[in-house]
PDB file of C-alpha atoms and ligand atoms in Angstrom:
ATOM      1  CA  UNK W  21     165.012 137.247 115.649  1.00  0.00           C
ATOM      2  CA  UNK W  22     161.441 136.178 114.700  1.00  0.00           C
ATOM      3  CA  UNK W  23     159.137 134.412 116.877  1.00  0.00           C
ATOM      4  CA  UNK W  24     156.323 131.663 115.823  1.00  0.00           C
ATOM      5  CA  UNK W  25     153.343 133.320 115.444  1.00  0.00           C
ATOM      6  CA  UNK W  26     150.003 131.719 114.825  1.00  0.00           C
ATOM      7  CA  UNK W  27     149.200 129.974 112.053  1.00  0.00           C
ATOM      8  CA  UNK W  28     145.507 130.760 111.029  1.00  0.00           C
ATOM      9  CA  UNK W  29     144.622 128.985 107.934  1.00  0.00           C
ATOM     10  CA  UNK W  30     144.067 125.647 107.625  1.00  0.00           C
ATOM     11  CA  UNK W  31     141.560 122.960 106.423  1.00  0.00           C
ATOM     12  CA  UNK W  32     140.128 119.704 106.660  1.00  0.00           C
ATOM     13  CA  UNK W  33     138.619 116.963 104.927  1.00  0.00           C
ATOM     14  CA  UNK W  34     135.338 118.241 104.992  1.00  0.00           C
ATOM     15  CA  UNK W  35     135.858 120.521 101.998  1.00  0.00           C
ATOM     16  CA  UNK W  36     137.090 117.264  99.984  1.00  0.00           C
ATOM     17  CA  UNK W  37     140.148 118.461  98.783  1.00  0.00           C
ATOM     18  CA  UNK W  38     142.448 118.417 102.242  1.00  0.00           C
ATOM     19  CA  UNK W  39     143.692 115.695 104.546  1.00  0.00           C
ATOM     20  CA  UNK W  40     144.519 115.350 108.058  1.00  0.00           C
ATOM     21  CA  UNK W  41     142.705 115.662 111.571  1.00  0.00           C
ATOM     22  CA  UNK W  42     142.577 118.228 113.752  1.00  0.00           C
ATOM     23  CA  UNK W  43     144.501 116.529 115.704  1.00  0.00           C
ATOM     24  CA  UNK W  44     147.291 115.902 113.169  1.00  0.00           C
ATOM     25  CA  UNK W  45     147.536 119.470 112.626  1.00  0.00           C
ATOM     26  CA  UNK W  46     147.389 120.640 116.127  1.00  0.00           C
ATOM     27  CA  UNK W  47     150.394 118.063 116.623  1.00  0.00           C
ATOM     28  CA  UNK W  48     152.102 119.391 113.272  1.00  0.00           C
ATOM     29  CA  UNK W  49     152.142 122.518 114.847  1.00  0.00           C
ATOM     30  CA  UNK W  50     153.441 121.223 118.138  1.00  0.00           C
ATOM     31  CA  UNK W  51     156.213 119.884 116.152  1.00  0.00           C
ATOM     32  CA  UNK W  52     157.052 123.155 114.756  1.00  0.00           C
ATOM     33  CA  UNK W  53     157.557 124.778 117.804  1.00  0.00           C
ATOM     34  CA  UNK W  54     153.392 127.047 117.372  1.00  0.00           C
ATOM     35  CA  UNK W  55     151.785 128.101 120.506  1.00  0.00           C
ATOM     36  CA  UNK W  56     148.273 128.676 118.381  1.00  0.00           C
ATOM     37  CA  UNK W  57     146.617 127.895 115.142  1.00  0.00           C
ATOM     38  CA  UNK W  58     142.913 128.906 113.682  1.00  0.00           C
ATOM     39  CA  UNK W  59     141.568 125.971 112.053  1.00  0.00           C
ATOM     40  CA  UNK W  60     139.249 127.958 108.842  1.00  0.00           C
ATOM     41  CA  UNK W  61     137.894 125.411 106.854  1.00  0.00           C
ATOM     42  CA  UNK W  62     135.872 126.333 103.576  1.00  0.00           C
ATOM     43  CA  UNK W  63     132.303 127.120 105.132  1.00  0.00           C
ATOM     44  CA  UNK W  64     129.514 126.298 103.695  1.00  0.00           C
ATOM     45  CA  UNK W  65     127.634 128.405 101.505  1.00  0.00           C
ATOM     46  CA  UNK W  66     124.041 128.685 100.568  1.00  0.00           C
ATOM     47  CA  UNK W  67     121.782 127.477  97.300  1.00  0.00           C
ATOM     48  CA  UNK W  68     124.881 124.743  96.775  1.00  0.00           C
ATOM     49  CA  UNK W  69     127.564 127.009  96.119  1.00  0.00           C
ATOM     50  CA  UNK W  70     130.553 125.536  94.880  1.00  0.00           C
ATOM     51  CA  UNK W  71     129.356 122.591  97.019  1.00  0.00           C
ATOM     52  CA  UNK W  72     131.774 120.230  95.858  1.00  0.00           C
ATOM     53  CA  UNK W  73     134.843 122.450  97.400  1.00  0.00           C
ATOM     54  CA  UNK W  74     133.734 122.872 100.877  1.00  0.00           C
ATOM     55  CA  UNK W  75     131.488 121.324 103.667  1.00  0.00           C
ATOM     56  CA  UNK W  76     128.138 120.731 103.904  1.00  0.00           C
ATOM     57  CA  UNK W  77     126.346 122.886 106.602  1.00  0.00           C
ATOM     58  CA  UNK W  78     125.457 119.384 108.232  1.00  0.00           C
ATOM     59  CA  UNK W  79     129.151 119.119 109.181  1.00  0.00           C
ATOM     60  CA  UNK W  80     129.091 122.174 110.915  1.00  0.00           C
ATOM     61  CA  UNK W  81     128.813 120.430 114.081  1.00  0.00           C
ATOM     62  CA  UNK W  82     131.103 117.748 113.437  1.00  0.00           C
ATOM     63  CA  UNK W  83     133.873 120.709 112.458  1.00  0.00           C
ATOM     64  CA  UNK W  84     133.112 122.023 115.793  1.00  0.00           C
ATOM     65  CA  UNK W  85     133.032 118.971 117.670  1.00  0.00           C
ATOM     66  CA  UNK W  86     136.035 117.769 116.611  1.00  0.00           C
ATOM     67  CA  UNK W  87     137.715 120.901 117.486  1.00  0.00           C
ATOM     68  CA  UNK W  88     136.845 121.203 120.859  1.00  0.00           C
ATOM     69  CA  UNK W  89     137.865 117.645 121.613  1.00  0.00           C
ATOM     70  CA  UNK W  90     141.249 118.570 120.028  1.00  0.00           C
ATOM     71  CA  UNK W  91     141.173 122.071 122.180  1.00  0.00           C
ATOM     72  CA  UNK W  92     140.345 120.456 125.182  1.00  0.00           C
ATOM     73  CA  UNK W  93     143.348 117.477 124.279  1.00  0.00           C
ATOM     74  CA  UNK W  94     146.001 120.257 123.443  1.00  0.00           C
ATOM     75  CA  UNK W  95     145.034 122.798 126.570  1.00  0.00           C
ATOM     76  CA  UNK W  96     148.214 124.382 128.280  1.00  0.00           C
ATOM     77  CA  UNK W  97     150.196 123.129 124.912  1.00  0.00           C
ATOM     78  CA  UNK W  98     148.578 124.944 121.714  1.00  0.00           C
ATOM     79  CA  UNK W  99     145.846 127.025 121.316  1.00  0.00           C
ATOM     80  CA  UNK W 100     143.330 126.159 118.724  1.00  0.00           C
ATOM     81  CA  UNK W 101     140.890 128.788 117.408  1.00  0.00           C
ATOM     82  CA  UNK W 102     137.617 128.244 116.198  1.00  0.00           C
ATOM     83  CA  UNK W 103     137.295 129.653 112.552  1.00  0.00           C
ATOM     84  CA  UNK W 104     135.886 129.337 109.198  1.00  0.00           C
ATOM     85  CA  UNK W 105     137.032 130.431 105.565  1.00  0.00           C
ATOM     86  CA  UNK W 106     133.912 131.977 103.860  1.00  0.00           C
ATOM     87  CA  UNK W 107     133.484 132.669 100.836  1.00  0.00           C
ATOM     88  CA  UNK W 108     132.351 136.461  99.761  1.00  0.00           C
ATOM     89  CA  UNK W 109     130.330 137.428  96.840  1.00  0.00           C
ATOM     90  CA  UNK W 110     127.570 139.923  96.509  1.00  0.00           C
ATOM     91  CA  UNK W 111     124.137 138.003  97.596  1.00  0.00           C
ATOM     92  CA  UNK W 112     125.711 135.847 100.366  1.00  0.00           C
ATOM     93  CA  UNK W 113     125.402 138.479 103.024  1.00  0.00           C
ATOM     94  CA  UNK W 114     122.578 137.481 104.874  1.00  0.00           C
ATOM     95  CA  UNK W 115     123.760 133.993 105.152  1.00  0.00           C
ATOM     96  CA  UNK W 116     127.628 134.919 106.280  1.00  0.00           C
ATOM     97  CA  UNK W 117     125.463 136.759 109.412  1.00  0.00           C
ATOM     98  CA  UNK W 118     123.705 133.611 109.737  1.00  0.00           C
ATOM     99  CA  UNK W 119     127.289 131.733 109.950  1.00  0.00           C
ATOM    100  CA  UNK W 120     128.734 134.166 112.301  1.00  0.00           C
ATOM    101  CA  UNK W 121     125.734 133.847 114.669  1.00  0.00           C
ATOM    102  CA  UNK W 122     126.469 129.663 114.472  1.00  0.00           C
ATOM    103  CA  UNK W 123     129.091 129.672 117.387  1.00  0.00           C
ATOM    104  CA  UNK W 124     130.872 131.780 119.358  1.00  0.00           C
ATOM    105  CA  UNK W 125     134.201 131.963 116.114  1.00  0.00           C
ATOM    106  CA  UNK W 126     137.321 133.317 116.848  1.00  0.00           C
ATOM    107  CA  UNK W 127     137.801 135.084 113.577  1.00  0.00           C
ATOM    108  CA  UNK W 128     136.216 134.567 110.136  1.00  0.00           C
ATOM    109  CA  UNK W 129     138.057 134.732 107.334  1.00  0.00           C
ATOM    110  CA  UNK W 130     136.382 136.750 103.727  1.00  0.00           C
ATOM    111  CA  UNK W 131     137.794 135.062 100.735  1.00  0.00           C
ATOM    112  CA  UNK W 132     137.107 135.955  97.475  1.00  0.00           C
ATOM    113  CA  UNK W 133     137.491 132.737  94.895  1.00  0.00           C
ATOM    114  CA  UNK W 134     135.218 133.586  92.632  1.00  0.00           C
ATOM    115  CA  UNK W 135     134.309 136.280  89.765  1.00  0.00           C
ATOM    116  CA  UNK W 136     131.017 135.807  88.581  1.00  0.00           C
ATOM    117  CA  UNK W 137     130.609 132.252  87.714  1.00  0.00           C
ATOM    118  CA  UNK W 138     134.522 131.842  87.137  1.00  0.00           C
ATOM    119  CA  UNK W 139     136.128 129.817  89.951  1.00  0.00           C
ATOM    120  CA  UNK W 140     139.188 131.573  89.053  1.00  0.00           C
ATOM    121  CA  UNK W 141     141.691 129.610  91.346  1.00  0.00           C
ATOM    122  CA  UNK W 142     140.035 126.125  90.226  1.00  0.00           C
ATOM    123  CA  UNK W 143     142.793 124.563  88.088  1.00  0.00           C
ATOM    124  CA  UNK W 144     140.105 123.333  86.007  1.00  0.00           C
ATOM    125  CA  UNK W 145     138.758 126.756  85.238  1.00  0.00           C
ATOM    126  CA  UNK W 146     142.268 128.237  84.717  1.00  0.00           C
ATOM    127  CA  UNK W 147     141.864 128.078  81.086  1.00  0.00           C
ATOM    128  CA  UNK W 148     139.428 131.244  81.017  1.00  0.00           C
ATOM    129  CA  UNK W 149     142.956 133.185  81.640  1.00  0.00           C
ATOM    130  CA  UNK W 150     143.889 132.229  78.187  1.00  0.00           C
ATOM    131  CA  UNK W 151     141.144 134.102  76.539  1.00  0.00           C
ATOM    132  CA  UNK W 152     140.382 136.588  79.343  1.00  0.00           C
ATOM    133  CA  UNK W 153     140.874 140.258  79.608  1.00  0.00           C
ATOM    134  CA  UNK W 154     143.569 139.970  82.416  1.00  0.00           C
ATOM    135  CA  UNK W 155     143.826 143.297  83.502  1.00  0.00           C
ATOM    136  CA  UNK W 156     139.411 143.688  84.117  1.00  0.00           C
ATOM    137  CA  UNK W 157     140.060 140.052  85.486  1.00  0.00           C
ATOM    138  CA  UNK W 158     142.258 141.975  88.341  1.00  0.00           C
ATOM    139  CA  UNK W 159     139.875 144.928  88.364  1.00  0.00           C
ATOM    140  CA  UNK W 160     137.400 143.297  89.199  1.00  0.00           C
ATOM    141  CA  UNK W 161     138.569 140.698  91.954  1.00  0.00           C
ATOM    142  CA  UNK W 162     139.743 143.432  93.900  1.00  0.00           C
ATOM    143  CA  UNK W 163     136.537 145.117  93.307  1.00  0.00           C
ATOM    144  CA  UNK W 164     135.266 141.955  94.867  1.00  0.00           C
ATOM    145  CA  UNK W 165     137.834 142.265  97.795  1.00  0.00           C
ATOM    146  CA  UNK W 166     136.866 145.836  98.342  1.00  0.00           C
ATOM    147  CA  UNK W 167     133.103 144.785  99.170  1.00  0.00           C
ATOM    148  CA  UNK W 168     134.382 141.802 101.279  1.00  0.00           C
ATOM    149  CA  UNK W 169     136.025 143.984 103.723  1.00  0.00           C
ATOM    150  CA  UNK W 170     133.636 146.811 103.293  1.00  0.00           C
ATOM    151  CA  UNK W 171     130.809 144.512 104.533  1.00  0.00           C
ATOM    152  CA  UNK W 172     132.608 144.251 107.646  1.00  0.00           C
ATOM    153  CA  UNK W 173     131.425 140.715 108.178  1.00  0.00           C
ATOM    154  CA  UNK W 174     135.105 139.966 108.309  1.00  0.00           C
ATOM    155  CA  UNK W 175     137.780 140.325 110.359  1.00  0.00           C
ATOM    156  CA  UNK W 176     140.553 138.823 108.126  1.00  0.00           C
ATOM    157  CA  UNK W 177     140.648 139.364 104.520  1.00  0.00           C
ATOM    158  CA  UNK W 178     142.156 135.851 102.974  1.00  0.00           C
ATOM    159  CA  UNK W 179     145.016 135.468 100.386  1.00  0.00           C
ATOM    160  CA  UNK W 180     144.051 139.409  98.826  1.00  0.00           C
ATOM    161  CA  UNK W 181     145.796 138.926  95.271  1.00  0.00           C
ATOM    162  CA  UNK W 182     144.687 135.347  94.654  1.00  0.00           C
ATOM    163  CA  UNK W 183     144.119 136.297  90.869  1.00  0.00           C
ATOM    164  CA  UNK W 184     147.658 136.079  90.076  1.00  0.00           C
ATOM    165  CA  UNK W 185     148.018 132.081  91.475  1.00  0.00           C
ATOM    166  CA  UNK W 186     148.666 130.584  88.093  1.00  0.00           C
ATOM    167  CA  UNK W 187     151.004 133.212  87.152  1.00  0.00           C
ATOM    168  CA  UNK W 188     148.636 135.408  84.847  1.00  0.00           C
ATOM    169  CA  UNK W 189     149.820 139.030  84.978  1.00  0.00           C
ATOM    170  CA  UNK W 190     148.065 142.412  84.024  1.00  0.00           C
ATOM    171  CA  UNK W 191     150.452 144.614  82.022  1.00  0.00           C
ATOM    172  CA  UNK W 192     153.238 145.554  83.798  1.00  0.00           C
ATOM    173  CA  UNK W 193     152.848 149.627  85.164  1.00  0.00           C
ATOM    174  CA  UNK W 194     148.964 148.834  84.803  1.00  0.00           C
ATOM    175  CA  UNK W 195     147.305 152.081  86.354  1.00  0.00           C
ATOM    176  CA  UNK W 196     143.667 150.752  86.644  1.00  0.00           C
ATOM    177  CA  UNK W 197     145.189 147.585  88.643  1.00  0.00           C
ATOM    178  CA  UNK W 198     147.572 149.836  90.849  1.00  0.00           C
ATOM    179  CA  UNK W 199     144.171 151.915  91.735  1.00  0.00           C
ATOM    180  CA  UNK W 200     141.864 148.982  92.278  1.00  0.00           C
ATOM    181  CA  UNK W 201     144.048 147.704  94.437  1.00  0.00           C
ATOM    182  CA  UNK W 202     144.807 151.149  96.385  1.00  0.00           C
ATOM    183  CA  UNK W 203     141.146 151.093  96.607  1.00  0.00           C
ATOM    184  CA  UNK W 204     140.513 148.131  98.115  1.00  0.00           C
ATOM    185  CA  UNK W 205     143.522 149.178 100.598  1.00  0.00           C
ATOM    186  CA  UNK W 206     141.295 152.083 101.494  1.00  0.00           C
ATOM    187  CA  UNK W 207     138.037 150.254 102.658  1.00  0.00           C
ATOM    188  CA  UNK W 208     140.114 147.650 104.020  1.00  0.00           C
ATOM    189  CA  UNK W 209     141.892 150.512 106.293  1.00  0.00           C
ATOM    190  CA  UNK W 210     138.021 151.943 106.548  1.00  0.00           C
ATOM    191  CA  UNK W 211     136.207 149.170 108.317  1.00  0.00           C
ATOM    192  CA  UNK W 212     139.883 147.917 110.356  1.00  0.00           C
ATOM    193  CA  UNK W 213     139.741 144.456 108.948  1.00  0.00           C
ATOM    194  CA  UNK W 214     143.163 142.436 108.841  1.00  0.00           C
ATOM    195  CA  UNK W 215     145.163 141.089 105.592  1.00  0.00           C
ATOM    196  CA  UNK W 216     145.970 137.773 105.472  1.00  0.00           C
ATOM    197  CA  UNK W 217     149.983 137.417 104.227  1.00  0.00           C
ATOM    198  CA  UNK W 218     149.503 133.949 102.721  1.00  0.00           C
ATOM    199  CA  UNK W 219     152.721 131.484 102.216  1.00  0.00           C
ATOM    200  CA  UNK W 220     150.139 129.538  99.795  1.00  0.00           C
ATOM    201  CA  UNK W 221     151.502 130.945  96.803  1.00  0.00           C
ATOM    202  CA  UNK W 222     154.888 129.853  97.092  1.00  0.00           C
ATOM    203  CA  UNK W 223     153.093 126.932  96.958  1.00  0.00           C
ATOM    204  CA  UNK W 224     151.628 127.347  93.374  1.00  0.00           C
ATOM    205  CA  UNK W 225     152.943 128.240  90.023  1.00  0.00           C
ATOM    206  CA  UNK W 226     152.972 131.679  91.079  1.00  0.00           C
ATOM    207  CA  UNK W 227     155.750 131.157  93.100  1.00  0.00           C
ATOM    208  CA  UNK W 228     154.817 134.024  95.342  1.00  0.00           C
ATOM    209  CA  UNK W 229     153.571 135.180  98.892  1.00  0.00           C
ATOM    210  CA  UNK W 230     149.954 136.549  98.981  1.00  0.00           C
ATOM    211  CA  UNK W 231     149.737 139.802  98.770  1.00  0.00           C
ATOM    212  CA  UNK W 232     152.386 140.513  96.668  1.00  0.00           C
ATOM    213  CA  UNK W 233     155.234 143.503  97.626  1.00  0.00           C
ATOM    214  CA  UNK W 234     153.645 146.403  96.364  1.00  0.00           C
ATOM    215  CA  UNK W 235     150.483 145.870  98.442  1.00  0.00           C
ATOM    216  CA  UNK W 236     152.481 144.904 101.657  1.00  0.00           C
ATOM    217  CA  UNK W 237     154.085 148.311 101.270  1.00  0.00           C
ATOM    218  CA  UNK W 238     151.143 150.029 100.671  1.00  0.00           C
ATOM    219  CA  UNK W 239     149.474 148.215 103.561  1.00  0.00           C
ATOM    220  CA  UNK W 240     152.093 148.661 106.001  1.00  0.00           C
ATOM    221  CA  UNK W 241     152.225 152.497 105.504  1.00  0.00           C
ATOM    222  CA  UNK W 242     148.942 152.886 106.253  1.00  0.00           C
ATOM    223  CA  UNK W 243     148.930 150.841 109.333  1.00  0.00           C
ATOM    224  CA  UNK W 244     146.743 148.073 108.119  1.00  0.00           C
ATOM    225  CA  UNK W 245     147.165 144.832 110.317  1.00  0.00           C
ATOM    226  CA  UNK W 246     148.019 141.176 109.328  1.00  0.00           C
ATOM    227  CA  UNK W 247     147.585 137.879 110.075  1.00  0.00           C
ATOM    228  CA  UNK W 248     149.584 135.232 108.974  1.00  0.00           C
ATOM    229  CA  UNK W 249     148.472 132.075 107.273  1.00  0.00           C
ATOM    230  CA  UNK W 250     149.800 128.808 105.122  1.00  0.00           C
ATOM    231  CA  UNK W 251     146.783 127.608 103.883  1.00  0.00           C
ATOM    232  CA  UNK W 252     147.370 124.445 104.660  1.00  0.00           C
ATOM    233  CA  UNK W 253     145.650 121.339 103.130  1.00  0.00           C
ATOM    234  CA  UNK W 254     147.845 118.965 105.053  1.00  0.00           C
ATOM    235  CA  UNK W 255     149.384 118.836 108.589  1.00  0.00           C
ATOM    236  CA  UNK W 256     153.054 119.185 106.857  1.00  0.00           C
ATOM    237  CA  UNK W 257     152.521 122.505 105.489  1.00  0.00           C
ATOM    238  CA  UNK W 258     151.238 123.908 108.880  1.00  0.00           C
ATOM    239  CA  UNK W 259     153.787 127.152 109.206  1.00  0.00           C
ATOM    240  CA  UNK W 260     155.312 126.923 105.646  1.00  0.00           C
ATOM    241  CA  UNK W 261     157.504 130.191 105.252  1.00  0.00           C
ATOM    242  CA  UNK W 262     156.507 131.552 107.716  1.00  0.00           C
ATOM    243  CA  UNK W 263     159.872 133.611 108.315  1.00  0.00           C
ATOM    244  CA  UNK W 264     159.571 134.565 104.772  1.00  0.00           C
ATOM    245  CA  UNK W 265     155.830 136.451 105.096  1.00  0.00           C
ATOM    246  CA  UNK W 266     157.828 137.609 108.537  1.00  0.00           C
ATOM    247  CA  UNK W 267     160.749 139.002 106.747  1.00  0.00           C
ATOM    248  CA  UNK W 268     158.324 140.606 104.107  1.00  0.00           C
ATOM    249  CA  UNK W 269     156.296 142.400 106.283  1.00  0.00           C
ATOM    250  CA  UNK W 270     159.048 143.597 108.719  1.00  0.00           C
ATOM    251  CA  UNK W 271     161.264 144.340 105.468  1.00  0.00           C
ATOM    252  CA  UNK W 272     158.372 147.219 105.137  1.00  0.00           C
ATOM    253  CA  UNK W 273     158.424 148.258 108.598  1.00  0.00           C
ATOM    254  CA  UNK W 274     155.664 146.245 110.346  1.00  0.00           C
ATOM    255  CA  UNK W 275     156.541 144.520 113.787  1.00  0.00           C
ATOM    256  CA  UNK W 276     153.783 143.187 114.791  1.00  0.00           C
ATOM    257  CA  UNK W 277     151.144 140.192 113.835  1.00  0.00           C
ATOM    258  CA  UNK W 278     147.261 140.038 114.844  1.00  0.00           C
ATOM    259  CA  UNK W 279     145.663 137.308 116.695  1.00  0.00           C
ATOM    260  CA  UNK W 280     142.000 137.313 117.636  1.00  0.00           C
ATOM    261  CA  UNK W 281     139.949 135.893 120.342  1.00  0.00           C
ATOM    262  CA  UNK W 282     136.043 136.020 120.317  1.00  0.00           C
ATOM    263  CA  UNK W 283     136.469 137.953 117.204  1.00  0.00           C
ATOM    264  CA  UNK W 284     138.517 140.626 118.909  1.00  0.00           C
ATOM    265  CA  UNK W 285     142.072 141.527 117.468  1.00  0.00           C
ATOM    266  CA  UNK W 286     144.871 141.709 119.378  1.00  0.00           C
ATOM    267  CA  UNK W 287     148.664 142.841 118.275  1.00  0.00           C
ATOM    268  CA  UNK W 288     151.608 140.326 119.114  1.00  0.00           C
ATOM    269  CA  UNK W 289     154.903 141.766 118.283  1.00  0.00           C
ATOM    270  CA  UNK W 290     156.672 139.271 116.033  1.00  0.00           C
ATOM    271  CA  UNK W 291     160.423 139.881 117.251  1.00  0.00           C
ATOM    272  CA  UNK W 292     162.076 138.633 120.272  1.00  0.00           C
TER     273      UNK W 292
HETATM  274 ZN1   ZN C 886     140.977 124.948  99.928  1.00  0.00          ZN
HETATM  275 FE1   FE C 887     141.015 130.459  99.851  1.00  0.00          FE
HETATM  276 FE1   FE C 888     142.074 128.134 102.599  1.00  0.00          FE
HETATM  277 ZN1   ZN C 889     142.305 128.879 100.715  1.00  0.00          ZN
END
């Protein structure tokens, strides 16, 4: 049997493209029978990086306000972790330590969303797959992931095969993918930052958890933790599937989840 685990992705209207209060999510969660969630809204991000997609470092303190007033309405009922989803590229170092200085965060989240200039999961910049050499496209996001957990800013690594959302695939059997990706898995296991197993893609045309198999098995055997999230952009997909990124991961021989308080980890075994 599987138990409910935290759920430690989720957003809110500050980035502009997700509804619901903290409140409605803490009480979505409530409703699906959680003892914690990490609310990791889309931080904000210096020189107005992809501004439009996430909120403005004046909201900071209305983020945080509004979550303590939800922690302190939920207490003895559902945990509620203070978190953000950042966004990693090379350059925005020094202001992710800035960030992580800001409060006292549970966890922070590295997410890689971007290649370059290429928004890559922006459905309006989805196009560039069409044209795109899809195999250096994978190459080089999880070159990107690589350096997101090798900065060890992070201690969860979000959704780490987003490149594949829309359903563009390398060749099948590609060796420079299969590496890149093995790579990553190394300086990941290096620096002892977690995965995130994502239900999000189910969500999208994809049609598939974050990370996909392959990785999972890869990850598992070398001992690499995870932390589950759904990504959600709405209180009703608080917890999607999560027995399915359960199943996954125990399929490969993992048992237990990671949680984190203060920015420490700590293992919860996910079977009762
Ligand atoms: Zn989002
Ligand atoms: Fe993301
Ligand atoms: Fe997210
Ligand atoms: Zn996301």
């Amino acid at each position: 049997m599987l138990k409910k685990i935290p759920d430690y992705h989720m957003h809110t209207p500050r980035c502009n493209h997700a509804t619901g209060t903290i409140i409605e999510y803490a009480q979505a969660a409530v409703d699906a029978g959680l003892t914690e969630i990490g609310m990791s809204d889309h931080s904000p991000m210096p020189n107005g990086f992809d501004k439009a997609w996430r909120m403005d470092e004046s909201e900071l303190d209305s983020f945080l306000e509004e979550l303590e007033t939800a922690q302190t309405q939920f207490q003895g009922q559902l945990e509620i972790k203070a978190a953000l989803e950042v966004d990693y590229y090379v350059g925005a170092e020094d202001y992710i330590q800035y960030l992580a200085k800001y409060y006292d965060w549970d966890y922070l989240m590295g997410s890689v969303h971007f290649i370059g200039d290429w928004g890559f999961d922006n459905p309006d910049e989805a196009s560039r797959f069409e044209t795109c050499d899809i195999e250096k496209a994978y190459c080089d996001y999880f070159k990107l992931v690589e350096l997101s957990a090798a900065s060890g800013l992070f201690d969860i690594i979000g959704h780490p095969d987003l490149i594949k959302k829309f359903g563009y695939r390398p060749p099948q059997g590609s060796k420079a993918v299969f590496e890149a990706e093995n790579t990553m898995l190394q300086a990941v296991k290096k620096v002892d930052v977690a995965l995130e197993i994502s239900s999000a893609g189910l969500r999208k045309p994809v049609g598939e958890i974050y990370p996909h198999e392959s990785i999972v098995e890869r990850a598992v055997k070398l001992n690499i933790p995870f932390a589950y999230g759904s990504d959600a952009h709405s209180p009703n997909e608080v917890g999607h599937a999560m027995a399915e990124c359960l199943n996954l991961l125990h399929k490969y021989g993992a048992t237990q989840i990671s949680t984190f308080e203060k920015r420490q980890r700590h293992m919860l075994s996910f079977l009762s």
